[in-house]
């Protein structure tokens, strides 16, 4: 047991994010109605930087261990995911700053909600108790429900929000029922205590039911087939920077939750949940990629692509062991970098009222705005998995872990799918460079904040593709901490 | 004393009714109510199990579920109002701008 002061260090990033979130909520009404809310955005950005600093402090100082009666644990695993979600939040804030101006939304709470949602995502990766996991899951979900409906006067945005809300709550109820049953079966809600109980005692049929119900709940949150149907609709209607956030942040956090629950608590039953993961992975990759082929809306295409990427991630789950888990952790980070970047381009390009979101609108972008086109190309190449981009190593580690675990068929399905995926990502690149543009699509110069977000995202994507060693090493540490 | 199984069966029935209502009802408010029903069915399970194990974890969990359900209701109703303002209907079949 740690001393009190040290305990607070283990939730320091969350504390900082909460304070900044509250501060924004309080300051926002004090501003003049018509005033731009950019200062609030910058304040939120400073908050994410401070939280990032706190996370690095955790990483370099000996605060590792459990705190608050085993509620949270700070280790390499939690620190890795904290860095991922906080960076995602920072980039989402940067790309929102000018987006909100363009859309005529004057609201500071928007930034507050991003910060508070990040608190939930962070806690999801460090919680060791199902109560805590449930609350963290809800903090991150409820904030994103609101954010999805932020273009209040637009029917599509409200519809996206209600769909996300109803299906998200539905999934939460399933997850919760699973938690209730596993509590009934083992008499505890602690991740490690459950694992010990399953190891020592006879495994009752209640446990299997609990596992399936929790899998349904988590499947919805990470959007894997057959629980993916909400994804394209929600991503199409929600504001583009919010999609950048919610296709990566809550998703990475939900994958952290899934890793904790499946490997932390139900490791004993891995023979039993493996087929579930196998089928879900194969279906997600196939349906995601085939669905994306048919889309003409960029946001919808990226939504299907996110389903496919969730499938690749599940392949790493199926591979298991340290290497598979490390590959999964590495994949969430890489996917976050490239997807946030892609959506930052989409949110800038969409213009007022999100008019330009179809693939044809991108025609001639290579000539009209070479810089924007090149950055988008980097993200697309990374999403395909071309060498020198992060996406290549992410896929490489996942599939080599899968081969090591003798998942030959799953690897073949994955590789075939990667080839299919190349088609629709390349299609966007071809449209940008080979097709003559229509000058009716207005193009505004890239604002500084968006440019910074793009630069950071592109930089991270290439960094992960050129020197993946350091990050992978840390992911491996995280995997070992998870299995301990 | 009523055996714990009775409570669990009742909870499972309530949960199933909630799921069925979620799938078959067309009014958004009713769908929302069915989610609340599911959450309360889970609460019943928690209390029954807590009684069975003679520990308080389950009771405490119920309080948290109730708080979260309240927060969810606040946000959910706000979202429903914003849907109604833009579409003037609460029928899910007519909230279909985004094709599935």
Coordinates of C-alpha atoms in Angstrom, one line a residue:
Chain A
X1 CA 0.0 0.0 0.0
X2 CA 1.3 3.4 -1.0
X3 CA 1.2 6.5 1.1
X4 CA -1.6 8.9 0.3
X5 CA 0.3 11.4 -1.7
X6 CA 1.8 8.8 -3.9
X7 CA -1.7 7.4 -4.6
X8 CA -2.8 10.7 -6.1
X9 CA 0.2 10.5 -8.4
X10 CA -1.3 7.4 -10.0
X11 CA -4.3 9.4 -11.2
X12 CA -2.4 12.6 -11.8
X13 CA -3.2 12.8 -15.6
X14 CA -6.9 12.3 -14.9
X15 CA -6.8 15.0 -12.1
X16 CA -5.2 17.5 -14.4
X17 CA -7.6 16.8 -17.2
X18 CA -10.6 17.1 -14.8
X19 CA -9.4 20.4 -13.4
X20 CA -8.9 21.9 -16.9
X21 CA -12.3 20.5 -18.0
X22 CA -14.0 22.0 -15.0
X23 CA -12.2 25.3 -15.5
X24 CA -13.4 25.5 -19.1
X25 CA -17.0 24.7 -18.1
X26 CA -16.8 27.6 -15.5
X27 CA -15.0 30.1 -17.8
X28 CA -17.2 29.5 -20.9
X29 CA -20.4 31.2 -19.6
X30 CA -18.3 34.3 -18.6
X31 CA -17.3 34.9 -22.2
X32 CA -19.4 37.2 -24.4
X33 CA -22.0 35.3 -26.4
X34 CA -20.6 36.2 -29.8
X35 CA -17.0 35.9 -28.9
X36 CA -14.9 33.2 -30.5
X37 CA -14.3 30.2 -28.2
X38 CA -10.8 29.6 -29.5
X39 CA -9.2 30.7 -26.1
X40 CA -11.1 27.8 -24.5
X41 CA -9.7 25.5 -27.1
X42 CA -6.1 26.6 -26.4
X43 CA -6.8 26.2 -22.7
X44 CA -7.9 22.7 -23.3
X45 CA -4.8 22.1 -25.4
X46 CA -2.6 23.3 -22.6
X47 CA -4.5 20.9 -20.3
X48 CA -3.7 17.9 -22.6
X49 CA 0.0 19.0 -22.6
X50 CA 0.0 19.1 -18.8
X51 CA -1.6 15.7 -18.6
X52 CA 0.9 14.4 -21.1
X53 CA 3.7 15.8 -18.8
X54 CA 2.1 14.1 -15.8
X55 CA 2.0 10.8 -17.7
X56 CA 5.7 11.1 -18.6
X57 CA 6.4 11.8 -14.9
X58 CA 4.6 8.6 -14.0
X59 CA 6.7 6.8 -16.6
X60 CA 10.0 8.1 -15.3
X61 CA 9.3 8.0 -11.5
X62 CA 8.6 5.0 -9.4
X63 CA 4.8 5.4 -9.0
X64 CA 4.1 2.0 -10.5
X65 CA 1.7 -0.2 -8.5
X66 CA -1.9 -0.3 -7.4
X67 CA -3.5 2.5 -5.5
X68 CA -6.9 3.3 -3.9
X69 CA -7.5 -0.2 -2.5
X70 CA -6.6 -1.9 -5.8
X71 CA -8.9 0.3 -7.9
X72 CA -6.2 1.6 -10.3
X73 CA -2.8 0.3 -11.3
X74 CA -0.1 2.4 -12.9
X75 CA 2.2 0.3 -15.1
X76 CA 3.7 0.4 -18.6
X77 CA 0.4 -0.8 -20.0
X78 CA -1.6 2.1 -18.5
X79 CA 1.0 4.7 -19.3
X80 CA 1.2 3.6 -22.9
X81 CA -2.6 4.0 -23.3
X82 CA -2.6 7.3 -21.4
X83 CA -0.1 8.7 -23.9
X84 CA -2.1 7.4 -26.8
X85 CA -5.5 8.8 -25.7
X86 CA -4.1 12.2 -24.5
X87 CA -2.2 12.7 -27.8
X88 CA -5.4 11.8 -29.7
X89 CA -7.4 14.4 -27.6
X90 CA -4.7 17.1 -28.2
X91 CA -4.8 16.5 -32.0
X92 CA -8.6 16.4 -32.0
X93 CA -8.6 19.8 -30.1
X94 CA -6.1 21.3 -32.6
X95 CA -8.2 20.2 -35.6
X96 CA -11.4 21.4 -33.9
X97 CA -10.2 25.0 -33.3
X98 CA -10.9 26.3 -36.8
X99 CA -13.5 23.7 -37.7
X100 CA -15.9 25.0 -35.0
X101 CA -15.3 28.6 -36.3
X102 CA -16.1 27.5 -39.9
X103 CA -19.3 25.7 -38.7
X104 CA -20.3 28.6 -36.7
X105 CA -20.4 26.7 -33.4
X106 CA -19.5 28.9 -30.4
X107 CA -19.2 26.6 -27.5
X108 CA -16.5 26.1 -24.9
X109 CA -18.1 23.0 -23.4
X110 CA -17.1 21.1 -26.5
X111 CA -13.4 21.3 -25.4
X112 CA -14.4 20.5 -21.8
X113 CA -16.2 17.4 -23.0
X114 CA -13.2 16.2 -24.9
X115 CA -11.1 16.6 -21.8
X116 CA -13.6 14.9 -19.5
X117 CA -14.0 12.1 -22.1
X118 CA -10.3 11.6 -22.1
X119 CA -10.4 11.2 -18.3
X120 CA -12.7 8.2 -18.9
X121 CA -10.5 6.8 -21.6
X122 CA -7.4 7.1 -19.4
X123 CA -9.0 5.4 -16.4
X124 CA -10.2 2.6 -18.7
X125 CA -6.6 1.6 -19.2
X126 CA -5.5 1.8 -15.5
X127 CA -8.7 0.5 -13.7
X128 CA -8.3 -2.9 -12.1
X129 CA -11.8 -3.1 -10.7
X130 CA -14.9 -3.8 -12.7
X131 CA -16.8 -0.9 -10.9
X132 CA -14.1 1.5 -12.0
X133 CA -14.0 0.1 -15.5
X134 CA -17.7 0.5 -15.8
X135 CA -17.7 4.1 -14.7
X136 CA -14.7 4.9 -16.9
X137 CA -16.4 3.4 -19.9
X138 CA -19.5 5.5 -19.2
X139 CA -17.5 8.7 -18.7
X140 CA -15.9 8.2 -22.1
X141 CA -19.1 7.1 -23.8
X142 CA -21.4 9.8 -22.5
X143 CA -19.0 12.6 -23.5
X144 CA -18.8 11.2 -27.0
X145 CA -22.6 10.8 -27.3
X146 CA -22.9 14.5 -26.7
X147 CA -20.0 15.4 -29.0
X148 CA -21.5 13.4 -31.8
X149 CA -24.6 15.6 -31.8
X150 CA -22.7 18.9 -31.6
X151 CA -23.9 20.3 -34.9
X152 CA -27.3 20.7 -33.2
X153 CA -29.2 22.3 -36.1
X154 CA -28.1 19.6 -38.6
X155 CA -30.5 16.6 -38.7
X156 CA -27.8 14.2 -39.6
X157 CA -25.7 15.1 -36.5
X158 CA -28.7 14.7 -34.2
X159 CA -29.5 11.4 -35.8
X160 CA -25.9 10.2 -35.5
X161 CA -26.0 11.1 -31.8
X162 CA -29.2 9.3 -31.0
X163 CA -28.1 6.2 -32.8
X164 CA -24.7 6.2 -31.0
X165 CA -26.5 6.9 -27.7
X166 CA -29.1 4.2 -28.0
X167 CA -26.8 1.4 -29.2
X168 CA -24.0 2.5 -26.9
X169 CA -26.3 2.3 -23.8
X170 CA -27.7 -1.0 -25.1
X171 CA -24.2 -2.4 -25.2
X172 CA -23.4 -1.0 -21.8
X173 CA -26.4 -2.9 -20.4
X174 CA -25.0 -6.1 -21.8
X175 CA -21.5 -5.5 -20.5
X176 CA -23.1 -4.7 -17.1
X177 CA -25.1 -7.9 -17.0
X178 CA -21.9 -9.8 -17.8
X179 CA -20.3 -8.1 -14.8
X180 CA -23.2 -9.0 -12.6
X181 CA -22.9 -12.6 -13.6
X182 CA -19.2 -12.9 -13.1
X183 CA -19.6 -11.2 -9.7
X184 CA -22.2 -13.9 -9.0
X185 CA -19.9 -16.7 -10.1
X186 CA -16.7 -15.5 -8.3
X187 CA -17.9 -13.2 -5.6
X188 CA -15.6 -10.4 -6.6
X189 CA -15.3 -7.6 -9.1
X190 CA -11.6 -7.3 -9.0
X191 CA -9.8 -8.3 -12.2
X192 CA -7.0 -10.3 -10.5
X193 CA -9.3 -11.8 -7.9
X194 CA -11.6 -13.0 -10.6
X195 CA -8.7 -14.6 -12.4
X196 CA -7.6 -16.3 -9.2
X197 CA -11.1 -17.5 -8.5
X198 CA -11.4 -19.0 -12.0
X199 CA -8.0 -20.6 -11.6
X200 CA -8.7 -22.3 -8.3
X201 CA -12.4 -23.2 -8.4
X202 CA -14.6 -25.1 -10.7
X203 CA -15.8 -22.9 -13.6
X204 CA -19.5 -22.6 -13.5
X205 CA -21.7 -22.2 -16.6
X206 CA -22.5 -18.7 -15.3
X207 CA -18.9 -17.7 -16.1
X208 CA -19.3 -18.6 -19.8
X209 CA -22.6 -16.6 -20.0
X210 CA -20.8 -13.7 -18.3
X211 CA -18.0 -13.8 -20.8
X212 CA -20.3 -13.8 -23.8
X213 CA -22.4 -10.9 -22.5
X214 CA -19.2 -8.9 -21.7
X215 CA -17.9 -9.7 -25.2
X216 CA -21.1 -8.4 -26.7
X217 CA -20.8 -5.2 -24.8
X218 CA -17.1 -4.7 -25.6
X219 CA -17.7 -5.7 -29.2
X220 CA -20.1 -2.8 -29.6
X221 CA -17.7 -0.3 -28.1
X222 CA -14.8 -1.3 -30.4
X223 CA -17.2 -1.8 -33.4
X224 CA -16.3 -5.3 -34.5
X225 CA -18.6 -7.4 -36.6
X226 CA -21.4 -8.5 -35.8
X227 CA -21.7 -5.4 -33.6
X228 CA -20.6 -2.9 -36.1
X229 CA -23.8 -1.7 -37.7
X230 CA -23.9 1.6 -35.9
X231 CA -20.4 2.7 -37.0
X232 CA -21.0 4.1 -40.6
X233 CA -24.1 6.0 -39.7
X234 CA -22.6 7.6 -36.6
X235 CA -19.3 8.5 -38.3
X236 CA -21.1 10.0 -41.2
X237 CA -23.4 12.3 -39.2
X238 CA -21.0 13.4 -36.4
X239 CA -18.7 16.4 -36.8
X240 CA -15.5 15.3 -38.5
X241 CA -13.0 16.2 -35.7
X242 CA -15.3 14.3 -33.3
X243 CA -15.1 11.3 -35.5
X244 CA -11.3 11.7 -35.4
X245 CA -11.5 11.5 -31.7
X246 CA -14.1 8.7 -31.3
X247 CA -12.8 6.4 -34.0
X248 CA -9.5 6.3 -32.2
X249 CA -9.7 7.4 -28.5
X250 CA -12.6 5.6 -27.0
X251 CA -11.7 2.7 -29.3
X252 CA -8.2 2.5 -28.1
X253 CA -9.5 2.7 -24.5
X254 CA -12.1 0.0 -25.2
X255 CA -9.4 -2.2 -26.6
X256 CA -7.4 -1.7 -23.4
X257 CA -10.5 -2.7 -21.5
X258 CA -10.9 -5.8 -23.7
X259 CA -7.2 -6.7 -23.1
X260 CA -7.6 -6.3 -19.4
X261 CA -10.8 -8.3 -19.2
X262 CA -9.9 -11.1 -21.6
X263 CA -6.3 -11.6 -20.6
X264 CA -6.4 -10.3 -17.1
X265 CA -9.6 -12.0 -15.8
X266 CA -10.5 -14.7 -18.4
X267 CA -7.0 -15.8 -19.3
X268 CA -8.0 -19.2 -17.9
X269 CA -10.8 -19.6 -20.5
X270 CA -8.7 -18.5 -23.5
X271 CA -9.3 -21.8 -25.3
X272 CA -13.0 -20.9 -25.1
X273 CA -13.1 -17.3 -26.2
X274 CA -10.5 -17.8 -28.9
X275 CA -13.0 -19.0 -31.5
X276 CA -15.3 -16.0 -30.8
X277 CA -12.4 -13.7 -31.5
X278 CA -11.3 -15.7 -34.5
X279 CA -14.8 -15.4 -36.2
X280 CA -15.2 -11.8 -35.2
X281 CA -11.8 -10.9 -36.6
X282 CA -12.4 -12.6 -39.9
X283 CA -15.9 -11.1 -40.3
X284 CA -14.8 -7.6 -39.3
X285 CA -11.9 -7.5 -41.8
X286 CA -14.1 -8.9 -44.6
X287 CA -17.2 -6.8 -44.0
X288 CA -15.3 -3.7 -43.2
X289 CA -13.2 -3.8 -46.4
X290 CA -16.0 -4.9 -48.7
X291 CA -18.3 -2.2 -47.2
X292 CA -15.6 0.4 -47.7
X293 CA -15.3 -0.5 -51.4
X294 CA -18.9 0.6 -52.0
X295 CA -18.8 4.0 -50.4
X296 CA -18.6 7.4 -52.0
X297 CA -18.6 9.4 -48.8
X298 CA -15.1 9.8 -47.3
X299 CA -16.3 9.7 -43.7
X300 CA -18.4 6.6 -44.4
X301 CA -15.5 4.9 -46.2
X302 CA -13.2 5.6 -43.2
X303 CA -15.9 4.3 -40.9
X304 CA -15.9 0.9 -42.7
X305 CA -12.1 1.0 -42.8
X306 CA -12.2 1.5 -39.0
X307 CA -14.2 -1.7 -38.7
X308 CA -11.6 -3.5 -40.8
X309 CA -8.8 -2.2 -38.7
X310 CA -10.6 -3.4 -35.5
X311 CA -10.6 -6.8 -37.2
X312 CA -6.8 -6.7 -37.7
X313 CA -6.5 -5.8 -34.1
X314 CA -8.5 -8.8 -33.1
X315 CA -6.1 -11.0 -35.0
X316 CA -3.5 -9.9 -32.6
X317 CA -5.9 -10.8 -29.7
X318 CA -6.3 -14.2 -31.2
X319 CA -2.5 -14.6 -31.4
X320 CA -2.2 -13.9 -27.7
X321 CA 1.0 -14.2 -25.7
X322 CA 3.3 -11.3 -25.1
X323 CA 4.0 -10.7 -28.7
X324 CA 0.4 -10.7 -29.8
X325 CA -0.7 -8.3 -27.0
X326 CA 2.3 -6.0 -27.8
X327 CA 1.3 -6.1 -31.5
X328 CA -2.3 -5.1 -30.5
X329 CA -1.1 -2.2 -28.3
X330 CA 1.3 -1.0 -31.0
X331 CA -1.6 -1.2 -33.5
X332 CA -3.9 1.0 -31.5
X333 CA -1.1 3.7 -31.3
X334 CA -0.4 3.5 -35.0
X335 CA -4.0 3.5 -36.0
X336 CA -4.6 6.5 -33.8
X337 CA -1.9 8.5 -35.5
X338 CA -2.9 7.8 -39.1
X339 CA -6.7 8.0 -38.6
X340 CA -6.7 11.2 -36.6
X341 CA -4.6 12.7 -39.3
X342 CA -6.9 11.5 -42.1
X343 CA -9.9 12.9 -40.3
X344 CA -8.1 16.2 -39.6
X345 CA -7.7 16.6 -43.4
X346 CA -11.4 15.6 -43.9
X347 CA -12.5 18.2 -41.3
X348 CA -10.5 20.9 -42.9
X349 CA -11.6 20.1 -46.4
X350 CA -15.3 19.6 -45.5
X351 CA -15.7 23.4 -45.2
X352 CA -18.9 25.1 -44.0
X353 CA -21.8 22.8 -43.3
X354 CA -19.5 19.8 -44.2
X355 CA -20.4 20.2 -47.8
X356 CA -17.4 18.5 -49.4
X357 CA -17.2 14.9 -48.1
X358 CA -17.6 12.8 -51.2
X359 CA -14.6 11.2 -52.8
X360 CA -15.2 13.2 -56.1
X361 CA -14.8 16.5 -54.2
X362 CA -11.2 15.6 -53.7
X363 CA -10.5 15.6 -57.4
X364 CA -7.6 17.7 -58.4
X365 CA -6.5 18.3 -54.8
X366 CA -3.0 17.3 -55.7
X367 CA -2.6 20.3 -58.0
X368 CA -4.7 22.8 -56.0
X369 CA -3.2 22.1 -52.6
X370 CA -0.1 19.9 -52.8
X371 CA 0.7 20.0 -49.1
X372 CA -2.8 18.8 -48.1
X373 CA -2.8 16.1 -50.7
X374 CA 0.6 14.8 -49.7
X375 CA -0.3 14.6 -46.0
X376 CA -3.5 12.8 -46.9
X377 CA -1.5 10.5 -49.1
X378 CA 0.8 9.6 -46.2
X379 CA -2.2 8.6 -44.1
X380 CA -3.8 6.6 -46.8
X381 CA -0.5 4.8 -47.6
X382 CA -0.2 4.1 -43.9
X383 CA -3.7 2.8 -43.7
X384 CA -2.9 0.4 -46.6
X385 CA 0.3 -0.7 -44.8
X386 CA 3.0 0.5 -47.2
X387 CA 6.6 0.3 -45.8
X388 CA 8.1 3.4 -44.2
X389 CA 4.8 4.2 -42.6
X390 CA 3.5 3.1 -39.2
X391 CA 0.7 1.0 -40.8
X392 CA 3.3 -1.4 -42.3
X393 CA 4.9 -2.4 -39.0
X394 CA 1.6 -2.5 -37.2
X395 CA 0.3 -5.0 -39.7
X396 CA 3.6 -6.8 -39.9
X397 CA 3.8 -7.4 -36.1
X398 CA 0.1 -8.5 -36.0
X399 CA 0.5 -11.0 -38.7
X400 CA 3.9 -12.3 -37.6
X401 CA 2.4 -12.8 -34.1
X402 CA -0.5 -14.6 -35.6
X403 CA 1.8 -16.9 -37.7
X404 CA 3.8 -17.7 -34.5
X405 CA 0.6 -18.8 -32.9
X406 CA -0.2 -21.0 -35.9
X407 CA -3.2 -19.0 -37.0
X408 CA -2.4 -19.6 -40.7
X409 CA -6.0 -19.2 -42.1
X410 CA -6.6 -16.0 -40.1
X411 CA -3.4 -14.6 -41.5
X412 CA -4.3 -15.5 -45.0
X413 CA -7.8 -13.8 -44.6
X414 CA -6.0 -10.8 -43.2
X415 CA -3.5 -10.5 -46.1
X416 CA -6.2 -10.9 -48.7
X417 CA -8.2 -8.2 -47.0
X418 CA -5.2 -5.9 -46.9
X419 CA -5.0 -6.3 -50.7
X420 CA -8.7 -5.4 -51.1
X421 CA -8.3 -2.5 -48.8
X422 CA -5.5 -1.1 -50.9
X423 CA -8.0 -0.5 -53.7
X424 CA -10.3 2.0 -51.9
X425 CA -7.4 3.9 -50.2
X426 CA -5.6 4.1 -53.5
X427 CA -8.8 5.2 -55.2
X428 CA -8.8 8.4 -53.1
X429 CA -5.1 9.0 -54.0
X430 CA -5.8 8.5 -57.7
X431 CA -8.8 10.9 -57.6
X432 CA -6.6 13.5 -55.9
X433 CA -3.8 13.3 -58.4
X434 CA -5.1 12.0 -61.7
X435 CA -8.5 13.5 -62.0
X436 CA -9.2 17.1 -63.1
X437 CA -10.6 19.1 -60.3
X438 CA -13.9 21.0 -60.2
X439 CA -13.1 24.6 -59.2
X440 CA -16.5 25.0 -57.6
X441 CA -15.1 23.2 -54.6
X442 CA -13.8 26.1 -52.5
X443 CA -10.5 25.6 -50.8
X444 CA -9.3 27.7 -47.9
X445 CA -5.7 27.8 -46.8
X446 CA -4.8 25.5 -43.9
X447 CA -5.0 27.3 -40.6
X448 CA -2.0 27.1 -38.2
X449 CA -3.7 24.8 -35.6
X450 CA -4.9 22.3 -38.2
X451 CA -1.4 22.4 -39.9
X452 CA 0.2 21.6 -36.5
X453 CA -2.2 18.7 -36.0
X454 CA -1.4 17.4 -39.5
X455 CA 2.3 17.8 -39.0
X456 CA 2.3 15.9 -35.7
X457 CA 0.0 13.1 -37.0
X458 CA 2.1 12.7 -40.2
X459 CA 5.3 12.9 -38.1
X460 CA 4.2 10.2 -35.8
X461 CA 3.0 8.0 -38.6
X462 CA 6.3 8.2 -40.3
X463 CA 8.3 7.9 -37.1
X464 CA 6.4 4.7 -36.3
X465 CA 7.2 3.4 -39.7
X466 CA 10.9 4.2 -39.6
X467 CA 11.8 3.6 -36.0
X468 CA 9.1 1.4 -34.5
X469 CA 11.6 -0.2 -32.1
X470 CA 11.2 2.1 -29.1
X471 CA 7.5 2.2 -29.1
X472 CA 7.2 -1.6 -29.7
X473 CA 9.6 -2.2 -26.8
X474 CA 7.4 -0.2 -24.5
X475 CA 4.3 -2.0 -25.8
X476 CA 6.1 -5.3 -25.0
X477 CA 6.7 -4.0 -21.4
X478 CA 3.0 -3.1 -21.3
X479 CA 2.1 -6.6 -22.5
X480 CA 4.3 -8.2 -19.8
X481 CA 2.7 -5.9 -17.1
X482 CA -0.8 -7.0 -18.3
X483 CA 0.0 -10.7 -18.1
X484 CA 1.6 -10.3 -14.6
Chain B
X1 CA -36.8 -17.2 2.6
X2 CA -37.0 -16.9 -1.2
X3 CA -34.1 -18.7 -2.9
X4 CA -31.7 -16.6 -4.9
X5 CA -32.5 -18.4 -8.1
X6 CA -35.9 -16.8 -8.2
X7 CA -34.4 -13.4 -8.2
X8 CA -32.0 -14.3 -10.9
X9 CA -34.7 -15.8 -13.1
X10 CA -36.8 -12.7 -12.6
X11 CA -33.8 -10.5 -13.5
X12 CA -33.2 -12.6 -16.6
X13 CA -36.8 -12.3 -17.7
X14 CA -36.8 -8.5 -17.1
X15 CA -33.5 -8.2 -19.1
X16 CA -35.0 -10.2 -22.0
X17 CA -38.1 -8.0 -22.0
X18 CA -35.9 -5.0 -22.2
X19 CA -33.9 -6.4 -25.1
X20 CA -37.1 -7.4 -26.9
X21 CA -38.6 -3.9 -26.4
X22 CA -35.4 -2.3 -27.6
X23 CA -35.6 -4.2 -30.8
X24 CA -39.3 -4.1 -31.5
X25 CA -40.5 -0.7 -30.2
X26 CA -40.5 2.2 -32.6
X27 CA -40.8 5.2 -30.4
X28 CA -37.4 6.6 -29.2
X29 CA -38.7 7.3 -25.7
X30 CA -39.9 3.7 -25.3
X31 CA -36.6 2.4 -26.6
X32 CA -34.9 4.5 -24.1
X33 CA -37.1 3.2 -21.3
X34 CA -36.3 -0.4 -22.3
X35 CA -32.6 0.4 -21.7
X36 CA -33.5 1.6 -18.2
X37 CA -35.4 -1.7 -17.7
X38 CA -32.3 -3.7 -18.7
X39 CA -30.1 -1.7 -16.3
X40 CA -32.6 -2.3 -13.5
X41 CA -32.7 -6.0 -14.3
X42 CA -29.0 -6.0 -13.8
X43 CA -29.3 -4.2 -10.5
X44 CA -31.6 -6.9 -9.3
X45 CA -29.0 -9.5 -10.1
X46 CA -26.3 -7.5 -8.3
X47 CA -28.4 -7.3 -5.1
X48 CA -29.3 -10.9 -5.2
X49 CA -25.7 -12.0 -5.7
X50 CA -24.5 -9.6 -3.0
X51 CA -27.0 -11.2 -0.6
X52 CA -25.8 -14.7 -1.7
X53 CA -22.1 -13.9 -1.2
X54 CA -22.7 -11.9 2.0
X55 CA -20.5 -9.0 0.8
X56 CA -21.2 -5.4 -0.1
X57 CA -19.6 -5.1 -3.5
X58 CA -22.8 -5.8 -5.3
X59 CA -24.8 -3.2 -3.3
X60 CA -22.2 -0.6 -4.0
X61 CA -22.2 -1.5 -7.7
X62 CA -26.0 -0.8 -7.8
X63 CA -25.5 2.7 -6.5
X64 CA -23.0 3.4 -9.2
X65 CA -25.3 2.0 -11.9
X66 CA -28.1 4.2 -10.7
X67 CA -25.9 7.3 -10.8
X68 CA -24.7 6.4 -14.3
X69 CA -28.2 5.7 -15.5
X70 CA -29.3 9.1 -14.2
X71 CA -26.4 10.8 -16.1
X72 CA -27.3 8.8 -19.2
X73 CA -31.0 9.8 -18.9
X74 CA -30.0 13.5 -18.7
X75 CA -27.9 13.2 -21.8
X76 CA -30.3 10.9 -23.6
X77 CA -33.3 13.1 -23.2
X78 CA -31.3 16.1 -24.4
X79 CA -30.3 14.2 -27.5
X80 CA -34.0 13.1 -28.0
X81 CA -35.1 16.8 -27.9
X82 CA -32.5 17.7 -30.5
X83 CA -33.7 14.9 -32.7
X84 CA -37.3 16.1 -32.3
X85 CA -36.3 19.7 -33.1
X86 CA -34.7 18.7 -36.4
X87 CA -37.1 16.0 -37.5
X88 CA -40.4 16.6 -35.7
X89 CA -40.8 12.9 -35.1
X90 CA -39.8 10.3 -32.6
X91 CA -40.4 7.3 -34.7
X92 CA -37.1 5.5 -35.3
X93 CA -38.2 4.4 -38.8
X94 CA -38.5 8.0 -39.9
X95 CA -35.2 9.0 -38.4
X96 CA -33.4 7.6 -41.4
X97 CA -31.4 10.3 -43.0
X98 CA -28.2 8.2 -42.8
X99 CA -28.8 5.0 -44.7
X100 CA -27.9 1.8 -43.0

